[in-house]
mmCIF file of C-alpha atoms in Angstrom:
data_model
loop_
_atom_site.group_PDB
_atom_site.id
_atom_site.type_symbol
_atom_site.label_atom_id
_atom_site.label_comp_id
_atom_site.label_asym_id
_atom_site.label_seq_id
_atom_site.Cartn_x
_atom_site.Cartn_y
_atom_site.Cartn_z
ATOM 1 C CA MET A 1 0.173 0.001 -0.110
ATOM 2 C CA SER A 2 1.359 3.353 -1.033
ATOM 3 C CA ARG A 3 1.822 6.462 1.231
ATOM 4 C CA LEU A 4 -1.178 8.062 -0.523
ATOM 5 C CA ASP A 5 -3.374 5.035 -0.089
ATOM 6 C CA GLU A 6 -2.630 5.237 3.491
ATOM 7 C CA LEU A 7 -3.541 8.809 3.897
ATOM 8 C CA ILE A 8 -6.576 8.703 2.049
ATOM 9 C CA GLN A 9 -8.014 5.641 3.858
ATOM 10 C CA LYS A 10 -7.115 7.060 7.222
ATOM 11 C CA LEU A 11 -7.917 10.654 6.749
ATOM 12 C CA CYS A 12 -10.650 10.564 3.794
ATOM 13 C CA PRO A 13 -12.771 7.527 4.360
ATOM 14 C CA ASN A 14 -15.698 9.420 2.904
ATOM 15 C CA GLY A 15 -14.260 11.456 0.384
ATOM 16 C CA VAL A 16 -13.384 14.937 0.205
ATOM 17 C CA GLU A 17 -14.980 18.424 0.482
ATOM 18 C CA TYR A 18 -15.397 20.487 -2.660
ATOM 19 C CA LYS A 19 -15.266 24.135 -2.584
ATOM 20 C CA GLU A 20 -15.424 27.104 -4.985
ATOM 21 C CA LEU A 21 -12.109 28.492 -5.932
ATOM 22 C CA GLY A 22 -13.195 31.910 -4.724
ATOM 23 C CA SER A 23 -13.857 30.714 -1.285
ATOM 24 C CA ILE A 24 -10.382 29.342 -0.720
ATOM 25 C CA SER A 25 -8.214 31.596 -2.552
ATOM 26 C CA ASN A 26 -7.710 35.549 -3.447
ATOM 27 C CA ILE A 27 -8.345 36.170 -6.869
ATOM 28 C CA SER A 28 -7.252 39.440 -8.258
ATOM 29 C CA LYS A 29 -6.385 41.022 -11.561
ATOM 30 C CA GLY A 30 -3.040 42.676 -12.550
ATOM 31 C CA VAL A 31 -2.384 46.350 -13.649
ATOM 32 C CA GLN A 32 -1.842 47.503 -17.098
ATOM 33 C CA PHE A 33 1.698 47.715 -18.321
ATOM 34 C CA ASN A 34 2.323 49.704 -21.638
ATOM 35 C CA LYS A 35 4.213 47.729 -24.401
ATOM 36 C CA THR A 36 6.477 50.789 -24.755
ATOM 37 C CA ASP A 37 7.605 50.327 -21.416
ATOM 38 C CA MET A 38 8.596 46.547 -21.855
ATOM 39 C CA SER A 39 11.924 45.295 -23.502
ATOM 40 C CA ASP A 40 12.825 42.039 -24.980
ATOM 41 C CA GLU A 41 15.174 41.396 -22.014
ATOM 42 C CA GLY A 42 14.989 42.195 -18.614
ATOM 43 C CA THR A 43 14.866 41.079 -14.910
ATOM 44 C CA HIS A 44 11.427 40.409 -14.551
ATOM 45 C CA PRO A 45 8.633 38.956 -16.879
ATOM 46 C CA VAL A 46 5.582 40.793 -17.685
ATOM 47 C CA ILE A 47 2.606 38.305 -17.818
ATOM 48 C CA ASN A 48 -0.549 39.136 -19.417
ATOM 49 C CA GLY A 49 -3.173 37.467 -21.636
ATOM 50 C CA GLY A 50 -0.849 35.063 -23.571
ATOM 51 C CA ILE A 51 1.228 31.869 -22.779
ATOM 52 C CA ASN A 52 4.613 33.530 -23.052
ATOM 53 C CA PRO A 53 5.652 36.851 -21.475
ATOM 54 C CA SER A 54 4.639 40.028 -23.235
ATOM 55 C CA GLY A 55 8.013 41.412 -22.700
ATOM 56 C CA TYR A 56 10.345 42.121 -19.582
ATOM 57 C CA SER A 57 10.741 44.950 -17.053
ATOM 58 C CA GLU A 58 12.875 45.707 -14.111
ATOM 59 C CA ARG A 59 9.833 46.404 -12.170
ATOM 60 C CA TYR A 60 7.411 43.736 -10.572
ATOM 61 C CA ASN A 61 4.148 43.692 -8.808
ATOM 62 C CA CYS A 62 3.856 40.158 -7.732
ATOM 63 C CA SER A 63 5.880 37.926 -5.770
ATOM 64 C CA GLU A 64 7.495 34.394 -7.129
ATOM 65 C CA ASP A 65 5.575 31.138 -6.931
ATOM 66 C CA THR A 66 2.313 32.602 -8.017
ATOM 67 C CA ILE A 67 -0.573 30.874 -10.026
ATOM 68 C CA THR A 68 -1.753 32.792 -12.919
ATOM 69 C CA ILE A 69 -4.777 32.457 -15.399
ATOM 70 C CA SER A 70 -4.928 34.385 -18.683
ATOM 71 C CA GLN A 71 -8.076 36.621 -18.573
ATOM 72 C CA GLY A 72 -7.908 37.945 -22.197
ATOM 73 C CA GLY A 73 -7.112 36.791 -25.622
ATOM 74 C CA ALA A 74 -7.038 33.668 -27.367
ATOM 75 C CA SER A 75 -5.380 32.019 -24.451
ATOM 76 C CA ALA A 76 -7.749 32.911 -21.937
ATOM 77 C CA GLY A 77 -7.866 30.343 -19.266
ATOM 78 C CA TYR A 78 -4.479 29.171 -19.815
ATOM 79 C CA VAL A 79 -3.022 28.348 -16.367
ATOM 80 C CA ASN A 80 0.503 28.853 -15.302
ATOM 81 C CA PHE A 81 2.796 28.849 -12.265
ATOM 82 C CA ILE A 82 5.509 31.718 -12.209
ATOM 83 C CA THR A 83 8.495 30.934 -10.320
ATOM 84 C CA THR A 84 10.135 34.347 -10.482
ATOM 85 C CA LYS A 85 9.138 37.927 -9.388
ATOM 86 C CA PHE A 86 7.094 39.336 -12.157
ATOM 87 C CA TRP A 87 4.558 41.945 -13.283
ATOM 88 C CA VAL A 88 1.107 40.790 -13.728
ATOM 89 C CA GLY A 89 -0.751 42.606 -16.477
ATOM 90 C CA ALA A 90 -4.429 43.775 -16.691
ATOM 91 C CA HIS A 91 -5.449 40.765 -18.617
ATOM 92 C CA CYS A 92 -4.275 38.197 -16.175
ATOM 93 C CA TYR A 93 -5.607 36.744 -12.933
ATOM 94 C CA THR A 94 -3.339 35.739 -9.965
ATOM 95 C CA ILE A 95 -4.518 32.831 -7.637
ATOM 96 C CA LYS A 96 -3.444 33.134 -4.003
ATOM 97 C CA PRO A 97 -4.486 30.246 -1.643
ATOM 98 C CA GLN A 98 -5.701 31.113 1.837
ATOM 99 C CA GLN A 99 -5.129 28.778 4.736
ATOM 100 C CA LYS A 100 -5.609 24.901 4.414
ATOM 101 C CA VAL A 101 -4.691 24.805 0.838
ATOM 102 C CA LEU A 102 -1.037 24.200 -0.409
ATOM 103 C CA ASN A 103 -0.041 26.633 -3.325
ATOM 104 C CA ARG A 104 1.487 23.955 -5.561
ATOM 105 C CA TYR A 105 -1.505 21.385 -4.991
ATOM 106 C CA LEU A 106 -4.015 24.124 -6.053
ATOM 107 C CA TYR A 107 -2.057 24.852 -9.156
ATOM 108 C CA HIS A 108 -2.102 20.951 -10.203
ATOM 109 C CA VAL A 109 -5.773 21.018 -9.518
ATOM 110 C CA ILE A 110 -6.583 24.094 -11.370
ATOM 111 C CA LYS A 111 -4.377 23.146 -14.527
ATOM 112 C CA SER A 112 -6.212 19.861 -14.517
ATOM 113 C CA LYS A 113 -9.262 21.964 -15.221
ATOM 114 C CA GLU A 114 -7.657 24.277 -17.694
ATOM 115 C CA TYR A 115 -9.848 23.323 -20.451
ATOM 116 C CA LYS A 116 -12.989 23.992 -18.555
ATOM 117 C CA LEU A 117 -11.829 27.513 -17.853
ATOM 118 C CA LYS A 118 -11.086 27.908 -21.667
ATOM 119 C CA GLU A 119 -14.486 26.606 -22.433
ATOM 120 C CA CYS A 120 -15.895 29.635 -20.737
ATOM 121 C CA GLN A 121 -14.289 32.296 -22.910
ATOM 122 C CA HIS A 122 -16.936 34.780 -23.965
ATOM 123 C CA GLY A 123 -17.045 37.662 -26.392
ATOM 124 C CA ALA A 124 -17.283 37.810 -30.160
ATOM 125 C CA GLY A 125 -13.946 39.661 -30.889
ATOM 126 C CA ILE A 126 -11.289 39.236 -28.268
ATOM 127 C CA PRO A 127 -12.184 36.277 -26.033
ATOM 128 C CA ALA A 128 -12.231 36.863 -22.242
ATOM 129 C CA LEU A 129 -12.808 34.919 -19.009
ATOM 130 C CA ALA A 130 -14.842 36.452 -16.505
ATOM 131 C CA LYS A 131 -13.905 36.625 -12.920
ATOM 132 C CA ASN A 132 -17.037 34.665 -11.740
ATOM 133 C CA LYS A 133 -16.230 31.637 -13.831
ATOM 134 C CA VAL A 134 -12.916 31.518 -12.109
ATOM 135 C CA GLU A 135 -14.344 31.764 -8.586
ATOM 136 C CA SER A 136 -17.028 29.022 -9.230
ATOM 137 C CA LEU A 137 -14.656 26.472 -10.462
ATOM 138 C CA LYS A 138 -14.841 23.507 -7.976
ATOM 139 C CA ILE A 139 -11.833 22.445 -5.909
ATOM 140 C CA PRO A 140 -11.577 19.138 -4.103
ATOM 141 C CA VAL A 141 -9.831 19.982 -0.785
ATOM 142 C CA PRO A 142 -8.382 17.077 1.099
ATOM 143 C CA PRO A 143 -6.378 17.358 4.310
ATOM 144 C CA LEU A 144 -2.940 18.996 3.994
ATOM 145 C CA GLU A 145 -1.081 15.679 4.533
ATOM 146 C CA VAL A 146 -3.019 14.256 1.388
ATOM 147 C CA GLN A 147 -2.195 17.475 -0.459
ATOM 148 C CA ARG A 148 1.669 17.261 0.390
ATOM 149 C CA GLU A 149 1.679 13.836 -0.860
ATOM 150 C CA ILE A 150 0.114 14.468 -4.067
ATOM 151 C CA VAL A 151 2.365 17.566 -4.533
ATOM 152 C CA ARG A 152 5.367 15.273 -4.069
ATOM 153 C CA ILE A 153 4.450 12.782 -6.638
ATOM 154 C CA LEU A 154 3.160 15.157 -9.244
ATOM 155 C CA ASP A 155 6.408 17.567 -8.956
ATOM 156 C CA SER A 156 8.558 14.494 -9.169
ATOM 157 C CA PHE A 157 6.644 13.266 -12.219
ATOM 158 C CA THR A 158 6.694 16.822 -13.636
ATOM 159 C CA GLU A 159 10.764 17.009 -13.231
ATOM 160 C CA LEU A 160 11.221 13.829 -14.817
ATOM 161 C CA THR A 161 9.116 14.711 -17.866
ATOM 162 C CA ALA A 162 10.478 18.062 -18.099
ATOM 163 C CA GLU A 163 14.084 16.268 -18.259
ATOM 164 C CA LEU A 164 13.058 13.899 -20.803
ATOM 165 C CA THR A 165 11.500 16.805 -22.929
ATOM 166 C CA ALA A 166 14.414 18.663 -22.889
ATOM 167 C CA GLU A 167 16.544 15.617 -23.948
ATOM 168 C CA LEU A 168 14.126 14.961 -26.930
ATOM 169 C CA THR A 169 14.208 18.617 -27.937
ATOM 170 C CA ALA A 170 17.965 18.894 -28.044
ATOM 171 C CA GLU A 171 18.056 15.612 -29.979
ATOM 172 C CA LEU A 172 15.753 17.180 -32.522
ATOM 173 C CA THR A 173 17.605 20.238 -32.663
ATOM 174 C CA ALA A 174 20.869 18.665 -33.267
ATOM 175 C CA ARG A 175 19.284 16.575 -36.081
ATOM 176 C CA LYS A 176 18.158 19.834 -37.694
ATOM 177 C CA LYS A 177 21.261 21.565 -37.484
ATOM 178 C CA GLN A 178 23.085 18.218 -39.022
ATOM 179 C CA TYR A 179 20.723 18.249 -41.915
ATOM 180 C CA GLU A 180 21.389 22.075 -42.577
ATOM 181 C CA PHE A 181 25.112 21.266 -42.396
ATOM 182 C CA TYR A 182 24.970 18.511 -44.791
ATOM 183 C CA ARG A 183 22.834 20.427 -47.256
ATOM 184 C CA ASN A 184 25.157 23.350 -47.288
ATOM 185 C CA GLU A 185 28.327 21.228 -47.551
ATOM 186 C CA LEU A 186 26.766 19.191 -50.503
ATOM 187 C CA LEU A 187 25.714 22.352 -52.263
ATOM 188 C CA SER A 188 29.264 23.604 -51.966
ATOM 189 C CA PHE A 189 29.540 20.726 -54.419
ATOM 190 C CA GLY A 190 33.213 19.431 -53.493
ATOM 191 C CA GLU A 191 33.773 15.925 -54.405
ATOM 192 C CA ILE A 192 30.456 15.399 -55.949
ATOM 193 C CA ILE A 193 31.389 17.414 -58.829
ATOM 194 C CA LYS A 194 34.515 15.212 -59.470
ATOM 195 C CA GLY A 195 36.171 17.538 -61.915
ATOM 196 C CA GLY A 196 33.014 18.764 -63.562
ATOM 197 C CA SER A 197 32.295 22.423 -63.885
ATOM 198 C CA THR A 198 29.658 24.689 -62.375
ATOM 199 C CA GLN A 199 27.875 27.925 -63.988
ATOM 200 C CA SER A 200 25.975 30.882 -62.479
ATOM 201 C CA SER A 201 23.141 32.453 -63.590
ATOM 202 C CA LYS A 202 20.700 35.044 -62.569
ATOM 203 C CA LEU A 203 17.324 33.262 -61.505
ATOM 204 C CA CYS A 204 15.248 35.440 -64.090
ATOM 205 C CA GLU A 205 17.655 33.656 -66.744
ATOM 206 C CA ILE A 206 16.655 30.138 -65.945
ATOM 207 C CA ALA A 207 13.373 30.728 -64.361
ATOM 208 C CA LEU A 208 10.062 32.811 -64.903
ATOM 209 C CA ILE A 209 8.871 34.561 -61.741
ATOM 210 C CA TYR A 210 5.458 35.466 -60.771
ATOM 211 C CA ASP A 211 3.827 36.633 -57.512
ATOM 212 C CA GLY A 212 0.272 36.058 -56.201
ATOM 213 C CA THR A 213 -2.990 38.362 -56.151
ATOM 214 C CA HIS A 214 -2.500 41.730 -54.541
ATOM 215 C CA LYS A 215 -6.276 41.626 -53.838
ATOM 216 C CA THR A 216 -7.901 40.875 -50.311
ATOM 217 C CA PRO A 217 -9.430 37.488 -50.992
ATOM 218 C CA ASN A 218 -13.338 36.996 -50.902
ATOM 219 C CA TYR A 219 -13.174 33.808 -49.050
ATOM 220 C CA LYS A 220 -15.799 30.949 -49.382
ATOM 221 C CA ASN A 221 -16.611 28.070 -47.433
ATOM 222 C CA SER A 222 -15.466 25.779 -50.135
ATOM 223 C CA GLY A 223 -13.804 26.125 -53.632
ATOM 224 C CA ILE A 224 -10.393 26.808 -54.797
ATOM 225 C CA PRO A 225 -7.880 26.544 -51.824
ATOM 226 C CA PHE A 226 -6.033 29.629 -51.312
ATOM 227 C CA ILE A 227 -2.724 29.868 -49.785
ATOM 228 C CA SER A 228 -0.192 32.397 -48.503
ATOM 229 C CA VAL A 229 3.318 32.423 -46.489
ATOM 230 C CA GLU A 230 1.566 30.598 -43.675
ATOM 231 C CA ASN A 231 0.977 27.681 -45.742
ATOM 232 C CA ILE A 232 4.409 27.069 -47.100
ATOM 233 C CA ASN A 233 4.900 23.771 -45.058
ATOM 234 C CA ASP A 234 1.854 22.279 -46.371
ATOM 235 C CA ILE A 235 0.581 24.103 -49.445
ATOM 236 C CA TYR A 236 -2.365 21.427 -49.862
ATOM 237 C CA GLY A 237 -3.618 21.842 -46.183
ATOM 238 C CA SER A 238 -5.230 25.260 -46.389
ATOM 239 C CA LYS A 239 -8.603 25.696 -45.104
ATOM 240 C CA LYS A 240 -9.248 28.820 -47.098
ATOM 241 C CA PHE A 241 -11.017 29.248 -50.231
ATOM 242 C CA ILE A 242 -12.116 31.312 -53.030
ATOM 243 C CA SER A 243 -14.542 30.848 -55.843
ATOM 244 C CA LYS A 244 -13.957 29.295 -59.092
ATOM 245 C CA GLU A 245 -14.908 32.541 -60.899
ATOM 246 C CA ASP A 246 -12.240 34.506 -59.078
ATOM 247 C CA TYR A 247 -9.686 32.036 -59.736
ATOM 248 C CA ASP A 248 -10.307 32.095 -63.286
ATOM 249 C CA LEU A 249 -9.002 35.686 -63.200
ATOM 250 C CA TYR A 250 -5.514 34.353 -62.215
ATOM 251 C CA LYS A 251 -3.238 34.916 -65.394
ATOM 252 C CA ILE A 252 -0.707 32.311 -64.048
ATOM 253 C CA THR A 253 -1.852 29.125 -62.296
ATOM 254 C CA PRO A 254 0.596 26.589 -60.666
ATOM 255 C CA GLN A 255 1.723 23.593 -62.526
ATOM 256 C CA ILE A 256 3.585 20.463 -61.424
ATOM 257 C CA ASN A 257 7.506 21.323 -60.732
ATOM 258 C CA ASP A 258 6.666 25.071 -60.010
ATOM 259 C CA LEU A 259 8.349 26.440 -56.840
ATOM 260 C CA PHE A 260 6.652 28.516 -54.181
ATOM 261 C CA MET A 261 8.877 30.786 -52.417
ATOM 262 C CA THR A 262 7.915 32.998 -49.462
ATOM 263 C CA ARG A 263 8.662 36.784 -49.936
ATOM 264 C CA ILE A 264 6.913 38.760 -47.377
ATOM 265 C CA GLY A 265 7.125 38.267 -43.648
ATOM 266 C CA SER A 266 9.414 35.324 -44.120
ATOM 267 C CA VAL A 267 11.797 35.218 -47.050
ATOM 268 C CA GLY A 268 13.231 32.094 -48.819
ATOM 269 C CA LYS A 269 11.351 29.127 -47.694
ATOM 270 C CA CYS A 270 10.195 27.032 -50.575
ATOM 271 C CA ALA A 271 7.730 24.275 -51.515
ATOM 272 C CA ILE A 272 7.572 22.374 -54.629
ATOM 273 C CA VAL A 273 4.189 21.879 -56.482
ATOM 274 C CA THR A 274 3.828 18.037 -56.770
ATOM 275 C CA LYS A 275 -0.170 17.729 -57.581
ATOM 276 C CA ASN A 276 -2.141 18.771 -60.582
ATOM 277 C CA VAL A 277 -4.591 20.607 -58.688
ATOM 278 C CA ASP A 278 -5.814 24.256 -58.398
ATOM 279 C CA LEU A 279 -4.192 26.636 -55.925
ATOM 280 C CA ALA A 280 -4.794 30.115 -55.629
ATOM 281 C CA TYR A 281 -1.839 32.199 -53.994
ATOM 282 C CA TYR A 282 -1.359 35.548 -52.178
ATOM 283 C CA VAL A 283 1.309 38.182 -53.123
ATOM 284 C CA SER A 284 3.257 37.036 -49.831
ATOM 285 C CA LEU A 285 4.199 33.956 -52.154
ATOM 286 C CA ALA A 286 6.244 34.238 -55.366
ATOM 287 C CA LEU A 287 5.782 31.418 -58.153
ATOM 288 C CA ILE A 288 8.943 30.237 -59.850
ATOM 289 C CA ARG A 289 8.862 28.356 -62.851
ATOM 290 C CA PRO A 290 12.244 26.829 -63.655
ATOM 291 C CA ASN A 291 13.280 25.906 -67.069
ATOM 292 C CA ASN A 292 13.686 22.194 -66.099
ATOM 293 C CA LYS A 293 16.189 21.654 -69.202
ATOM 294 C CA ILE A 294 18.737 23.878 -67.382
ATOM 295 C CA ILE A 295 17.748 23.748 -63.503
ATOM 296 C CA ASP A 296 15.994 20.830 -61.650
ATOM 297 C CA THR A 297 13.193 22.183 -59.295
ATOM 298 C CA GLY A 298 14.445 20.155 -56.504
ATOM 299 C CA TYR A 299 17.905 21.430 -56.668
ATOM 300 C CA LEU A 300 16.595 24.950 -57.000
ATOM 301 C CA LYS A 301 14.547 24.558 -54.009
ATOM 302 C CA TYR A 302 17.721 23.329 -51.805
ATOM 303 C CA TYR A 303 19.759 25.890 -53.151
ATOM 304 C CA ILE A 304 17.467 28.821 -52.423
ATOM 305 C CA GLU A 305 17.138 27.350 -48.789
ATOM 306 C CA SER A 306 21.010 27.169 -48.485
ATOM 307 C CA VAL A 307 23.618 29.568 -46.950
ATOM 308 C CA SER A 308 24.512 30.641 -50.486
ATOM 309 C CA GLY A 309 20.892 31.129 -51.682
ATOM 310 C CA THR A 310 19.858 32.811 -48.224
ATOM 311 C CA LYS A 311 22.782 35.372 -48.719
ATOM 312 C CA GLU A 312 21.853 36.129 -52.100
ATOM 313 C CA LEU A 313 18.495 36.894 -50.819
ATOM 314 C CA SER A 314 19.412 38.751 -47.766
ATOM 315 C CA LYS A 315 21.364 41.281 -50.160
ATOM 316 C CA ARG A 316 18.147 42.249 -51.938
ATOM 317 C CA THR A 317 15.726 41.945 -49.060
ATOM 318 C CA LEU A 318 14.195 45.177 -47.634
ATOM 319 C CA HIS A 319 14.955 44.413 -43.906
ATOM 320 C CA ASN A 320 13.805 47.850 -42.851
ATOM 321 C CA ALA A 321 10.035 47.067 -44.425
ATOM 322 C CA VAL A 322 7.438 46.149 -42.054
ATOM 323 C CA PRO A 323 7.103 43.300 -42.402
ATOM 324 C CA ILE A 324 10.512 42.623 -44.406
ATOM 325 C CA LYS A 325 9.967 41.603 -47.931
ATOM 326 C CA ILE A 326 11.769 41.126 -51.269
ATOM 327 C CA ASN A 327 10.364 42.596 -54.315
ATOM 328 C CA LYS A 328 9.513 40.198 -57.141
ATOM 329 C CA GLU A 329 11.738 41.870 -59.584
ATOM 330 C CA ASP A 330 14.751 41.588 -57.142
ATOM 331 C CA ILE A 331 14.091 37.722 -56.675
ATOM 332 C CA GLY A 332 15.048 37.258 -60.277
ATOM 333 C CA LYS A 333 18.468 39.115 -59.623
ATOM 334 C CA ILE A 334 19.755 36.536 -57.149
ATOM 335 C CA LYS A 335 22.702 34.291 -58.561
ATOM 336 C CA ILE A 336 22.104 30.654 -58.831
ATOM 337 C CA THR A 337 25.390 28.407 -59.224
ATOM 338 C CA TYR A 338 24.603 24.941 -60.587
ATOM 339 C CA PRO A 339 26.570 22.130 -62.025
ATOM 340 C CA SER A 340 25.338 19.819 -64.840
ATOM 341 C CA LEU A 341 21.480 18.510 -64.704
ATOM 342 C CA ASP A 342 22.365 14.999 -63.841
ATOM 343 C CA ILE A 343 24.438 16.235 -60.927
ATOM 344 C CA GLN A 344 21.803 18.474 -59.900
ATOM 345 C CA LYS A 345 19.176 15.594 -59.771
ATOM 346 C CA LYS A 346 21.802 13.562 -57.739
ATOM 347 C CA ILE A 347 22.211 16.305 -55.129
ATOM 348 C CA ALA A 348 18.413 16.862 -54.964
ATOM 349 C CA SER A 349 17.958 13.134 -54.467
ATOM 350 C CA THR A 350 20.420 12.652 -51.928
ATOM 351 C CA LEU A 351 19.049 15.719 -49.831
ATOM 352 C CA ASP A 352 15.387 14.479 -50.427
ATOM 353 C CA ASN A 353 16.420 11.091 -48.511
ATOM 354 C CA PHE A 354 18.140 13.030 -45.964
ATOM 355 C CA GLU A 355 15.284 15.483 -45.470
ATOM 356 C CA LYS A 356 12.999 12.462 -45.326
ATOM 357 C CA ILE A 357 14.937 11.091 -42.307
ATOM 358 C CA CYS A 358 14.853 14.481 -40.643
ATOM 359 C CA SER A 359 11.148 14.677 -41.361
ATOM 360 C CA ASP A 360 10.342 11.398 -39.729
ATOM 361 C CA LEU A 361 12.470 12.654 -36.632
ATOM 362 C CA ASN A 362 10.666 15.867 -36.845
ATOM 363 C CA ILE A 363 7.513 13.918 -36.595
ATOM 364 C CA GLY A 364 8.591 11.185 -34.270
ATOM 365 C CA LEU A 365 10.444 13.336 -31.586
ATOM 366 C CA PRO A 366 7.719 15.876 -31.183
ATOM 367 C CA ALA A 367 5.139 12.857 -30.908
ATOM 368 C CA GLU A 368 7.240 11.549 -28.212
ATOM 369 C CA ILE A 369 7.432 14.815 -26.502
ATOM 370 C CA GLU A 370 3.593 15.084 -26.570
ATOM 371 C CA ALA A 371 3.014 11.573 -25.634
ATOM 372 C CA ARG A 372 5.240 12.260 -22.424
ATOM 373 C CA GLN A 373 3.140 15.080 -21.677
ATOM 374 C CA LYS A 374 -0.230 13.516 -22.213
ATOM 375 C CA GLN A 375 1.256 10.731 -19.825
ATOM 376 C CA TYR A 376 1.698 13.201 -17.104
ATOM 377 C CA GLU A 377 -1.780 14.680 -17.804
ATOM 378 C CA TYR A 378 -3.441 11.478 -17.358
ATOM 379 C CA TYR A 379 -1.415 10.390 -14.364
ATOM 380 C CA ARG A 380 -2.036 13.767 -12.680
ATOM 381 C CA ASP A 381 -5.739 13.808 -13.450
ATOM 382 C CA ALA A 382 -6.347 9.890 -12.197
ATOM 383 C CA LEU A 383 -4.256 10.827 -9.069
ATOM 384 C CA LEU A 384 -6.313 13.926 -8.268
ATOM 385 C CA THR A 385 -9.556 12.026 -9.010
ATOM 386 C CA TYR A 386 -8.440 9.304 -6.666
ATOM 387 C CA ALA A 387 -7.577 11.892 -4.049
ATOM 388 C CA ALA A 388 -11.096 13.438 -4.387
ATOM 389 C CA THR A 389 -13.251 10.185 -4.569
ATOM 390 C CA GLY A 390 -11.273 7.412 -3.229
ATOM 391 C CA LYS A 391 -11.523 5.684 -6.578
ATOM 392 C CA ILE A 392 -9.640 5.327 -10.030
ATOM 393 C CA ILE A 393 -12.344 6.302 -12.487
ATOM 394 C CA PRO A 394 -11.877 4.623 -15.927
ATOM 395 C CA ARG A 395 -11.262 7.504 -18.187
ATOM 396 C CA GLN A 396 -11.937 7.735 -22.022
ATOM 397 C CA THR A 397 -11.343 11.625 -22.022
ATOM 398 C CA ASP A 398 -10.631 14.386 -19.493
ATOM 399 C CA ARG A 399 -14.322 15.850 -19.997
ATOM 400 C CA GLN A 400 -16.016 12.345 -19.292
ATOM 401 C CA THR A 401 -13.867 12.165 -16.129
ATOM 402 C CA ASP A 402 -14.556 15.558 -14.833
ATOM 403 C CA ARG A 403 -18.414 15.119 -15.607
ATOM 404 C CA GLN A 404 -18.453 12.056 -13.590
ATOM 405 C CA THR A 405 -16.481 13.635 -10.657
ATOM 406 C CA ASP A 406 -18.446 16.933 -10.902
ATOM 407 C CA ARG A 407 -21.815 15.034 -10.579
ATOM 408 C CA GLN A 408 -20.457 13.338 -7.476
ATOM 409 C CA THR A 409 -19.259 16.865 -6.358
ATOM 410 C CA ASP A 410 -22.657 18.544 -6.936
ATOM 411 C CA ARG A 411 -24.254 16.070 -4.612
ATOM 412 C CA GLN A 412 -21.774 16.833 -1.817
ATOM 413 C CA VAL A 413 -21.745 20.699 -2.205
#
């Protein structure tokens, strides 16, 4: 029998009492902090309505080890535990427990009910979370000894999860750097040329270059998929559409082996057109149509994304523009160095294989990180349910578990 089992049987034979969060803690909202007074670096984070700090300041208005809940914005309801002194902004609640409730215990419980808080968002424009919704959140309050044991178990599990996540993240970063190094080395040609020669041309001499529509799209619920810079990693996954009539006004439509390149906000990320499907595209993307008798599309993609291509783009990018951009005419001025077509295809094939390995890791490692986080969440919720009811409730989903527990709670409160 575990220590927690012993404590629950001894101290909670009939379950535990549920109380509203507002009755066991002080809930307050922060003070507005002007964006102009923040900096990108500083001693104390400014915590407002988002998941990450809004900025940093040398001032603070809240002590360390404080529970926060985002009050406004898309992340309204997000629960965090701030371990340093910080400035709490006007779009953030702080939760400070009263007697008989441990700070870390309360954090774990509220975090387990984060999705409930997010479901309480209101407002047609910028979402917000009303204070009364936070105050009415029902919290199981077992004896302090039980709370301490739960905190010990969950904090230990959290530490292990964080260590593993850090290791997996470092592995993913290393693999990405390895791929970038290999790509850049290969595109410096070296041994793969084996005595052959290379030549350089302006991109406009070996490809046609177009940009997308400059008009704000009239979006539809269905029709022709519409893509912009945000879709460059998955050009066939857009959820935005325009009508066939609007698409028919496009003078240049994508063809297989064309290359999309980002040119506004982010410059130089590429995607190859591999399907014979209609795609509408915005001005933030350039459409490059290589002369495939001279330059291989796959090779061109890798070259543009390499150190050499990035330097060429950077020379002509308007870095002071907001957002940064490169004009369509200047894209055509970048110099592309290339070997024979056969060697281009060999290089592209080699990098395709290497990128596939990295992509598999890019899928596998983040999936492993997410699985570890879900494992922690499952264990946390099961543990808190057990502490509150004395039973392990079989859980299909978080919501089903909470609804079962809440029905029991309603009968007790």
